[in-house]
């Protein structure tokens, strides 16, 4: 279905991971984290978020962090922006790619950002227009694609509609997120297939949380379906404040281990990634959620 | 490839799980565990092991436990036996199905039971003969099918040869075990496909440990290949003393969650299984390794 054996990992730990960790890391540690990640061979590292510090105090130092990281050649550092104000703050410190976000669940959007899906999209239409004029690439996130903590089931048609809208608006890539980690492989595959009927597979990414332990199986199903971009977070940091259970993003180490074991290429040096994950867990003062890092660093 | 949507779970927690836990549970708690598992709808529960208490002190009470469990109608309670002596102890307390074991790795057999693969199989030929005469079903385990802690790679041809030998000797089912949890989906699939060319798929089971977090993805690949029997342990207990990292068997709760989410039937009441897993973790004084149980029992 897709003969390419190259998978691009979008490392979201510094943003999606850290924004949901209790520990507040100093800006210098975040910079160190991103610089370490840049040395692993990752091609895309989501560096931070320019949402309001009132919403996400963990990333209030976004401008300071972004300005300080070493921009490695060939690595892209997208940042999350909620609106034009965030976009301008990001561009002021040199961001060259941004990400916007909405959800496929009406209830989630209402509770999360107090807007309907359509209103949430309207909010970043000016971002898309400015980005096009500035030559800035925009990534789009669709969350709750396999379930919502408020409305439960999310119709696949809603996921397709929202993903297509983001793509039509100019997002070069649309990341489909199982925010609360409830999805299972057959549902993940069916959802991806439905979206890929409207948006080119090459413009799609998958984003799984491991709350129910299903993330790698879901990624496998989506790889079989043809996707070649996978979001993950080193050390499995994060978690969704709206989802029960403490588990966060699928760990990048575990994804890379699976992909390399399957003969897929990521360009990532797994040993360096494991070292970085173990180092991050120590900085956060918690056990790593990566099984691979646990197995490799056990006595 | 296999149109059946029924998967039989072989619950190995009371044996493969508990034999590798540090905590020594009282016999009464083990009986309680198995009785609780019997009430979940599981069809097969490996109850204990009649290996020497010198090797596995955790299961020294095998006879006492087996005699005391409630034998629920329609549930089979196999027990592990290493040799004819163990077989006789098991039959003396009423066992109706036993399991024998070897490894696909020559080095593992040497280190683990101080015998070559062929010698280890010769050892249970008398068990097979007696079981046939007694009308007792025999399950066969092949361990280290995707890697060995001593020799590293295990040739697929060796797995095929050992699995076929067990089946030829009369094992009604051969369970293929990734003892150290290093396997990835493409390798698991290729291994299963090679074995299934020599042994009917209906006589095969897969047995994954989650040391590297790959178990569910491997199970998914093997389901796609046609297997319909999956070993797992409630609460993800156990672990291999020969493998680095603390992680044990794949958690039954996580397997059942995935299967039900995919529209597969197991006959298992997931809520009861989760309750049993949470109860067992409390008895062992440790956090459950099941992500599903963690997510469902989180505040």
XYZ file of C-alpha atoms in Angstrom:
598
model
C 0.000 0.000 0.000
C 2.989 2.229 0.702
C 6.330 0.823 -0.355
C 8.395 3.492 1.376
C 10.273 2.190 4.372
C 11.114 5.632 5.717
C 9.125 6.937 8.651
C 9.479 10.472 9.927
C 9.147 10.803 13.697
C 7.689 14.091 14.909
C 9.114 14.441 18.399
C 6.505 16.238 20.510
C 8.035 15.720 23.947
C 9.256 19.291 24.509
C 5.736 20.572 23.791
C 2.955 17.992 24.184
C 4.985 16.079 26.737
C 6.197 18.857 28.985
C 3.010 20.900 28.889
C 1.270 18.075 30.732
C 3.990 17.248 33.245
C 3.642 18.468 36.810
C 7.325 19.294 37.099
C 8.277 22.742 35.791
C 11.658 22.413 34.148
C 13.933 25.473 33.955
C 14.270 26.969 30.489
C 17.920 25.910 30.339
C 16.948 22.264 30.829
C 14.366 22.506 28.045
C 16.992 23.970 25.744
C 19.355 21.163 26.705
C 16.611 18.616 25.995
C 15.940 19.978 22.527
C 19.651 20.221 21.724
C 20.097 16.607 22.821
C 17.150 15.577 20.659
C 18.648 17.455 17.709
C 21.731 15.250 18.019
C 19.735 12.007 17.704
C 18.925 12.379 14.022
C 15.302 13.423 14.512
C 14.102 15.585 11.620
C 11.181 17.301 13.345
C 11.095 18.460 16.962
C 8.105 20.409 18.210
C 9.913 22.827 20.450
C 7.326 24.663 22.511
C 3.946 26.358 22.527
C 3.021 30.021 22.267
C -0.350 29.609 23.910
C -1.115 31.867 26.837
C 0.978 31.163 29.953
C -2.314 31.355 31.824
C -3.370 28.127 30.077
C -0.030 26.392 29.968
C 2.286 27.752 32.664
C 4.786 24.965 31.951
C 5.660 26.612 28.637
C 5.532 30.265 29.675
C 9.209 30.488 28.679
C 8.470 29.635 25.025
C 10.226 32.669 23.539
C 13.298 32.258 25.726
C 13.583 28.544 24.942
C 13.017 28.898 21.225
C 15.563 31.669 20.895
C 18.211 29.658 22.755
C 18.000 26.256 21.083
C 20.649 25.348 18.590
C 18.926 25.078 15.201
C 20.562 22.012 13.737
C 20.815 21.862 9.940
C 18.041 19.759 8.425
C 15.910 19.778 11.577
C 12.573 21.606 11.682
C 11.326 23.040 14.984
C 7.583 23.723 14.754
C 5.858 25.518 17.611
C 2.217 25.466 18.635
C 0.269 28.699 18.190
C -3.357 29.215 19.243
C -4.022 32.438 17.347
C -2.449 35.348 15.501
C -0.988 36.800 18.684
C 0.821 33.530 19.406
C 1.922 33.352 15.793
C 3.481 36.788 16.020
C 5.307 35.936 19.241
C 6.657 32.795 17.566
C 7.788 34.572 14.424
C 9.465 37.282 16.492
C 11.945 34.703 17.794
C 12.479 33.068 14.417
C 9.972 30.195 14.153
C 9.758 28.829 10.603
C 6.949 26.333 11.119
C 3.909 26.554 13.360
C 1.122 24.222 14.382
C -2.545 24.945 14.942
C -5.024 22.714 16.712
C -8.656 21.791 16.976
C -10.644 18.678 17.842
C -13.016 16.395 15.995
C -15.333 16.442 18.990
C -17.710 19.349 19.399
C -17.923 18.747 23.151
C -14.141 18.707 23.555
C -13.705 21.992 21.733
C -16.395 23.584 23.841
C -14.846 22.436 27.111
C -11.231 22.896 26.053
C -11.250 26.227 24.257
C -14.846 27.352 24.701
C -15.592 27.380 20.978
C -17.329 25.206 18.431
C -15.175 23.277 15.988
C -15.976 25.762 13.256
C -15.270 28.724 15.525
C -11.960 27.174 16.572
C -10.998 26.840 12.937
C -12.165 30.369 12.134
C -9.805 31.520 14.875
C -6.757 30.336 13.013
C -7.787 31.291 9.506
C -5.879 34.575 9.967
C -2.860 32.526 11.080
C -3.066 30.469 7.907
C -3.298 33.581 5.764
C -0.364 35.278 7.452
C 1.699 32.099 7.335
C 1.086 31.715 3.624
C 2.232 35.288 3.067
C 5.288 34.729 5.298
C 6.215 31.405 3.712
C 5.768 29.669 7.082
C 4.630 26.062 7.014
C 1.635 25.144 9.158
C 0.918 21.771 10.720
C -2.627 21.018 11.877
C -3.642 18.911 14.864
C -6.996 17.197 15.090
C -7.514 15.752 18.564
C -10.057 13.258 19.955
C -10.130 11.343 16.664
C -10.966 8.024 18.334
C -12.947 9.134 21.341
C -13.782 12.083 23.547
C -13.861 12.300 27.336
C -17.102 14.310 27.127
C -19.118 12.965 24.220
C -17.649 9.438 24.054
C -17.791 8.228 20.457
C -16.564 10.620 17.781
C -18.056 9.934 14.352
C -15.411 9.217 11.723
C -17.229 11.635 9.404
C -16.435 14.458 11.835
C -12.748 13.534 11.828
C -12.723 13.481 8.029
C -14.490 16.831 7.801
C -12.139 18.580 10.213
C -8.975 17.027 8.748
C -10.042 17.973 5.237
C -10.834 21.505 6.329
C -7.348 21.919 7.845
C -5.735 20.552 4.707
C -7.872 22.746 2.470
C -6.905 25.762 4.556
C -3.268 25.046 3.745
C -1.909 22.788 6.491
C 0.889 20.811 4.835
C 0.409 18.034 7.346
C -2.538 17.020 9.494
C -1.832 15.039 12.652
C -4.671 12.787 13.797
C -4.598 12.464 17.574
C -6.140 9.885 19.876
C -5.942 12.329 22.736
C -7.310 10.029 25.419
C -5.690 6.861 24.112
C -8.849 4.769 23.944
C -8.532 3.657 20.314
C -7.769 0.152 19.103
C -6.112 -0.938 15.853
C -9.143 -1.714 13.701
C -10.769 1.612 14.600
C -7.525 3.494 14.064
C -7.121 1.907 10.664
C -10.708 2.607 9.619
C -10.425 6.231 10.739
C -7.162 6.734 8.863
C -8.541 5.084 5.745
C -11.579 7.360 5.776
C -9.452 10.478 6.184
C -7.021 9.334 3.490
C -9.913 9.170 1.046
C -10.146 12.981 1.333
C -6.624 14.070 2.288
C -3.482 12.591 0.669
C -1.840 9.996 2.918
C 1.475 11.805 2.476
C -0.071 14.793 4.277
C -1.205 12.750 7.292
C 0.456 11.901 10.601
C -0.796 9.803 13.508
C -0.532 10.790 17.153
C -1.279 8.232 19.853
C -1.325 8.377 23.601
C -0.627 5.155 25.447
C -3.257 5.461 28.150
C -4.686 2.012 27.399
C -1.414 0.521 26.133
C -2.682 0.468 22.549
C -0.396 3.047 20.954
C 2.163 0.804 19.239
C -0.493 -1.580 17.968
C -2.421 1.396 16.589
C 0.719 2.765 14.943
C 1.379 -0.631 13.381
C -2.123 -0.729 11.918
C -1.702 2.794 10.538
C 1.707 1.975 9.042
C 0.106 -0.973 7.294
C -2.503 1.451 6.015
C 0.270 3.605 4.572
C 0.994 6.452 6.979
C 4.673 7.393 7.244
C 4.686 10.196 9.836
C 4.338 9.333 13.522
C 4.185 11.708 16.494
C 5.765 10.548 19.739
C 7.465 11.921 22.846
C 10.823 10.875 24.222
C 10.399 9.015 27.533
C 6.619 8.927 26.994
C 6.098 12.211 28.791
C 2.828 13.998 29.102
C -0.701 12.786 29.317
C -3.978 14.511 28.736
C -5.420 16.388 31.680
C -8.847 15.449 30.361
C -8.140 11.715 30.304
C -8.071 9.405 33.277
C -4.861 7.501 33.917
C -1.366 8.876 34.087
C 0.033 7.644 30.811
C 1.177 10.125 28.230
C 2.335 10.155 24.647
C 3.687 6.969 23.204
C 7.427 6.896 23.894
C 9.617 7.749 20.901
C 12.128 5.099 21.961
C 9.488 2.363 21.771
C 8.266 3.563 18.376
C 11.780 3.731 16.939
C 12.626 0.295 18.368
C 9.566 -1.177 16.671
C 10.232 0.574 13.360
C 13.900 -0.409 13.202
C 12.977 -3.976 14.159
C 10.597 -3.984 11.199
C 13.292 -2.809 8.828
C 11.930 0.724 8.600
C 14.337 3.661 8.584
C 13.906 6.719 10.775
C 17.365 8.297 10.705
C 17.259 8.272 14.504
C 20.127 6.917 16.597
C 18.172 4.778 19.074
C 20.977 4.645 21.641
C 21.211 8.423 21.767
C 17.434 8.674 22.019
C 17.435 6.232 24.955
C 20.161 8.229 26.675
C 18.130 11.397 26.171
C 14.976 9.767 27.513
C 16.740 8.457 30.618
C 18.270 11.874 31.161
C 14.864 13.587 30.807
C 13.218 11.186 33.246
C 15.905 12.053 35.789
C 15.282 15.773 35.204
C 11.571 15.228 35.786
C 12.250 13.074 38.838
C 10.125 10.206 37.594
C 10.508 6.772 36.030
C 10.589 6.757 32.270
C 7.442 5.502 30.571
C 9.515 3.982 27.763
C 9.681 0.212 28.070
C 12.733 0.144 25.811
C 14.601 2.639 27.962
C 13.611 0.705 31.083
C 14.806 -2.573 29.593
C 18.038 -1.124 28.279
C 18.944 0.778 31.419
C 18.004 -2.004 33.879
C 20.876 -3.561 35.781
C -6.648 -15.338 6.218
C -8.634 -16.415 9.277
C -12.234 -15.305 9.300
C -12.915 -16.391 12.863
C -13.369 -13.491 15.221
C -13.044 -15.607 18.363
C -9.782 -15.483 20.253
C -9.037 -17.798 23.149
C -6.983 -16.193 25.917
C -4.712 -18.554 27.819
C -4.329 -16.867 31.191
C -0.836 -17.671 32.463
C -0.694 -15.266 35.419
C -1.028 -17.848 38.196
C 1.909 -19.782 36.733
C 4.188 -17.777 34.428
C 3.308 -14.565 36.230
C 3.632 -15.613 39.857
C 6.678 -17.815 39.359
C 8.670 -14.727 38.466
C 7.307 -12.368 41.119
C 9.402 -11.626 44.171
C 6.409 -11.683 46.483
C 5.446 -15.151 47.719
C 1.668 -15.256 47.916
C -0.008 -17.647 50.367
C -1.686 -20.648 48.756
C -5.105 -19.334 49.772
C -4.509 -16.113 47.815
C -3.480 -18.089 44.739
C -6.645 -20.153 45.011
C -8.653 -16.959 45.366
C -6.910 -15.532 42.278
C -7.717 -18.555 40.141
C -11.311 -18.662 41.377
C -11.693 -14.984 40.524
C -10.222 -15.602 37.079
C -12.637 -18.507 36.574
C -15.487 -16.056 37.080
C -14.312 -13.730 34.281
C -15.233 -16.037 31.416
C -11.689 -17.171 30.654
C -11.660 -20.641 29.106
C -8.071 -21.615 29.906
C -6.189 -20.762 33.103
C -2.743 -22.183 33.650
C -2.985 -22.841 37.347
C 0.484 -23.695 38.598
C 3.695 -25.597 37.939
C 4.872 -28.948 39.218
C 8.536 -28.209 38.672
C 10.848 -28.740 41.599
C 10.338 -26.264 44.469
C 14.119 -25.922 44.418
C 13.805 -24.209 41.016
C 10.574 -22.338 41.586
C 9.945 -21.825 45.302
C 7.058 -19.480 44.478
C 4.985 -22.455 43.315
C 6.066 -25.045 45.871
C 2.418 -25.258 46.942
C 1.277 -26.481 43.498
C -0.523 -29.573 44.771
C -2.283 -27.688 47.549
C -3.386 -24.910 45.204
C -4.543 -27.173 42.421
C -6.558 -29.354 44.771
C -8.306 -26.339 46.298
C -9.344 -24.329 43.240
C -12.939 -24.465 42.153
C -12.987 -26.225 38.772
C -15.512 -24.134 36.875
C -17.485 -25.915 34.140
C -16.025 -25.276 30.716
C -12.711 -23.979 32.044
C -9.491 -25.928 31.543
C -6.686 -25.617 34.111
C -3.409 -26.823 32.583
C -0.337 -27.114 34.796
C 3.319 -27.045 33.855
C 5.261 -30.274 34.312
C 9.003 -30.679 33.691
C 9.139 -34.483 33.649
C 7.321 -37.678 34.510
C 7.659 -37.079 38.221
C 5.975 -33.692 37.917
C 3.327 -35.241 35.686
C 2.509 -37.835 38.320
C 2.247 -35.224 41.070
C -0.109 -33.217 38.856
C -2.300 -36.185 37.978
C -2.472 -37.190 41.638
C -4.398 -34.007 42.409
C -6.622 -34.269 39.345
C -4.934 -32.306 36.549
C -6.533 -32.983 33.162
C -4.154 -30.970 30.991
C -0.434 -30.438 31.348
C 2.178 -28.314 29.628
C 5.754 -29.135 28.734
C 8.448 -26.679 27.756
C 11.635 -26.234 25.832
C 13.359 -23.419 23.976
C 14.296 -22.749 20.377
C 17.715 -21.569 21.541
C 20.373 -24.155 22.252
C 22.186 -21.752 24.579
C 19.035 -21.002 26.575
C 18.254 -24.669 27.126
C 21.796 -25.315 28.255
C 21.768 -22.461 30.751
C 18.165 -22.883 31.857
C 17.796 -26.657 32.245
C 21.329 -27.865 31.514
C 20.296 -29.873 28.478
C 20.399 -29.578 24.716
C 17.111 -28.893 22.909
C 16.917 -32.509 21.814
C 17.738 -33.772 25.302
C 15.085 -31.492 26.795
C 12.528 -32.931 24.396
C 13.677 -36.497 25.086
C 12.998 -35.763 28.739
C 9.306 -35.280 28.171
C 8.744 -38.019 25.624
C 7.722 -40.323 28.513
C 5.297 -37.609 29.656
C 3.745 -37.503 26.184
C 3.384 -41.282 26.108
C 1.807 -41.456 29.539
C -0.495 -38.535 28.779
C -1.687 -40.188 25.606
C -2.491 -43.354 27.541
C -4.221 -41.316 30.258
C -6.205 -39.179 27.840
C -4.512 -36.042 29.202
C -4.017 -33.163 26.796
C -0.525 -31.696 26.517
C 0.373 -28.130 25.632
C 3.926 -27.371 24.468
C 5.884 -24.199 25.082
C 8.705 -23.073 22.854
C 10.547 -20.158 24.424
C 13.081 -17.652 23.021
C 11.400 -17.728 19.599
C 12.452 -14.155 18.749
C 15.712 -13.839 20.606
C 17.833 -15.329 23.344
C 19.644 -13.592 26.202
C 22.679 -15.823 25.602
C 22.957 -16.447 21.879
C 21.147 -13.365 20.596
C 19.458 -14.170 17.305
C 17.472 -17.403 17.125
C 17.145 -18.776 13.581
C 13.516 -19.164 12.501
C 14.397 -22.641 11.221
C 15.168 -23.689 14.790
C 11.792 -22.408 15.992
C 10.046 -24.302 13.210
C 11.944 -27.507 13.949
C 11.192 -27.442 17.676
C 7.540 -26.459 17.249
C 6.992 -29.189 14.676
C 8.687 -31.737 16.928
C 6.354 -30.843 19.827
C 3.319 -31.064 17.586
C 4.483 -34.375 16.093
C 4.971 -35.729 19.597
C 1.315 -35.034 20.315
C 1.066 -31.523 21.763
C -2.424 -30.334 20.822
C -1.211 -26.755 21.016
C 2.220 -25.185 20.718
C 2.765 -21.797 22.326
C 5.475 -19.671 20.711
C 7.089 -17.471 23.340
C 9.157 -14.306 23.014
C 10.594 -14.903 26.449
C 12.709 -11.761 26.592
C 10.280 -9.513 24.755
C 12.705 -8.257 22.125
C 10.600 -9.116 19.059
C 8.945 -6.663 16.717
C 5.869 -7.161 14.535
C 7.447 -8.021 11.196
C 9.716 -10.609 12.817
C 6.880 -12.056 14.867
C 4.760 -12.368 11.749
C 7.547 -13.988 9.720
C 8.287 -16.462 12.531
C 4.623 -17.411 12.898
C 4.196 -17.773 9.148
C 7.196 -20.107 8.955
C 5.921 -22.260 11.817
C 2.398 -22.331 10.376
C 3.802 -23.826 7.187
C 4.655 -26.945 9.230
C 2.128 -26.910 12.097
C -1.560 -26.064 11.588
C -2.336 -22.493 12.650
C -5.201 -23.812 14.768
C -2.619 -25.629 16.909
C -0.527 -22.502 17.540
C -0.597 -19.877 20.262
C 1.532 -16.766 20.746
C 3.101 -15.712 24.028
C 4.631 -12.258 24.348
C 6.396 -10.474 27.140
C 6.199 -6.700 27.162
C 9.790 -5.937 28.085
C 10.242 -3.592 25.122
C 6.591 -2.545 24.931
C 6.066 -4.478 21.695
C 3.680 -7.181 22.901
C 0.354 -5.793 21.674
C 1.788 -4.796 18.314
C 3.248 -8.289 17.943
C -0.079 -9.852 18.883
C -1.821 -7.683 16.309
C 0.588 -8.827 13.590
C 0.048 -12.466 14.576
C -3.738 -12.071 14.624
C -3.517 -10.673 11.116
C -1.486 -13.756 10.226
C -4.294 -15.948 11.554
C -3.448 -17.032 15.091
C -6.439 -17.198 17.453
C -4.904 -18.253 20.765
C -3.026 -15.681 22.858
C -1.221 -16.198 26.172
C -1.298 -13.335 28.662
C -1.198 -12.679 32.393
C -3.661 -10.625 34.389
C -2.032 -7.415 35.665
C 1.034 -8.140 33.502
C 2.745 -10.068 36.259
C 6.012 -11.879 35.912
C 9.031 -11.208 33.823
C 11.882 -13.390 32.809
C 14.764 -13.648 35.252
C 17.060 -13.989 32.240
C 15.869 -10.773 30.630
C 16.856 -7.283 31.645
C 14.080 -4.905 32.623
C 11.279 -5.498 35.051
C 8.389 -5.980 32.659
C 6.526 -9.264 32.553
C 3.902 -10.964 30.481
C 1.630 -8.799 28.411
C -1.354 -7.876 30.575
C -4.524 -9.834 29.829
C -6.613 -6.719 30.383
C -4.739 -4.845 27.645
C -5.047 -7.766 25.221
C -8.770 -8.168 25.864
C -9.322 -4.417 25.528
C -7.609 -4.448 22.143
C -9.456 -7.532 20.934
C -12.884 -6.292 21.974
C -12.112 -2.908 20.441
C -11.373 -4.720 17.184
C -14.678 -6.580 17.268
C -13.093 -9.868 18.310
C -14.837 -12.049 20.893
C -13.054 -13.571 23.883
C -15.917 -14.470 26.202
C -14.098 -12.522 28.905
C -15.850 -9.920 31.055
C -13.292 -7.109 30.886
C -14.613 -5.313 33.951
C -14.243 -8.417 36.082
C -10.783 -9.011 34.678
C -9.777 -5.446 35.567
C -11.127 -5.892 39.090
C -9.139 -9.109 39.428
C -5.967 -7.465 38.121
C -6.298 -4.525 40.513
C -6.926 -6.955 43.371
C -3.869 -9.036 42.422
C -1.620 -5.973 42.226
C -2.723 -5.059 45.747
C -1.935 -8.587 46.948
C 1.520 -8.335 45.387
C 2.032 -4.864 46.827
C 2.943 -3.323 43.482
C 1.443 -1.183 40.761
C -0.361 -3.060 38.039
C 1.476 -3.278 34.725
C -1.845 -3.154 32.861
C -2.349 0.222 31.228
C -6.070 -0.465 30.938
C -6.392 -1.229 34.631
C -4.359 1.881 35.466
C -6.536 4.049 33.243
C -9.796 2.574 34.499
C -8.912 2.701 38.171
C -7.343 6.191 38.107
C -9.236 8.859 39.994
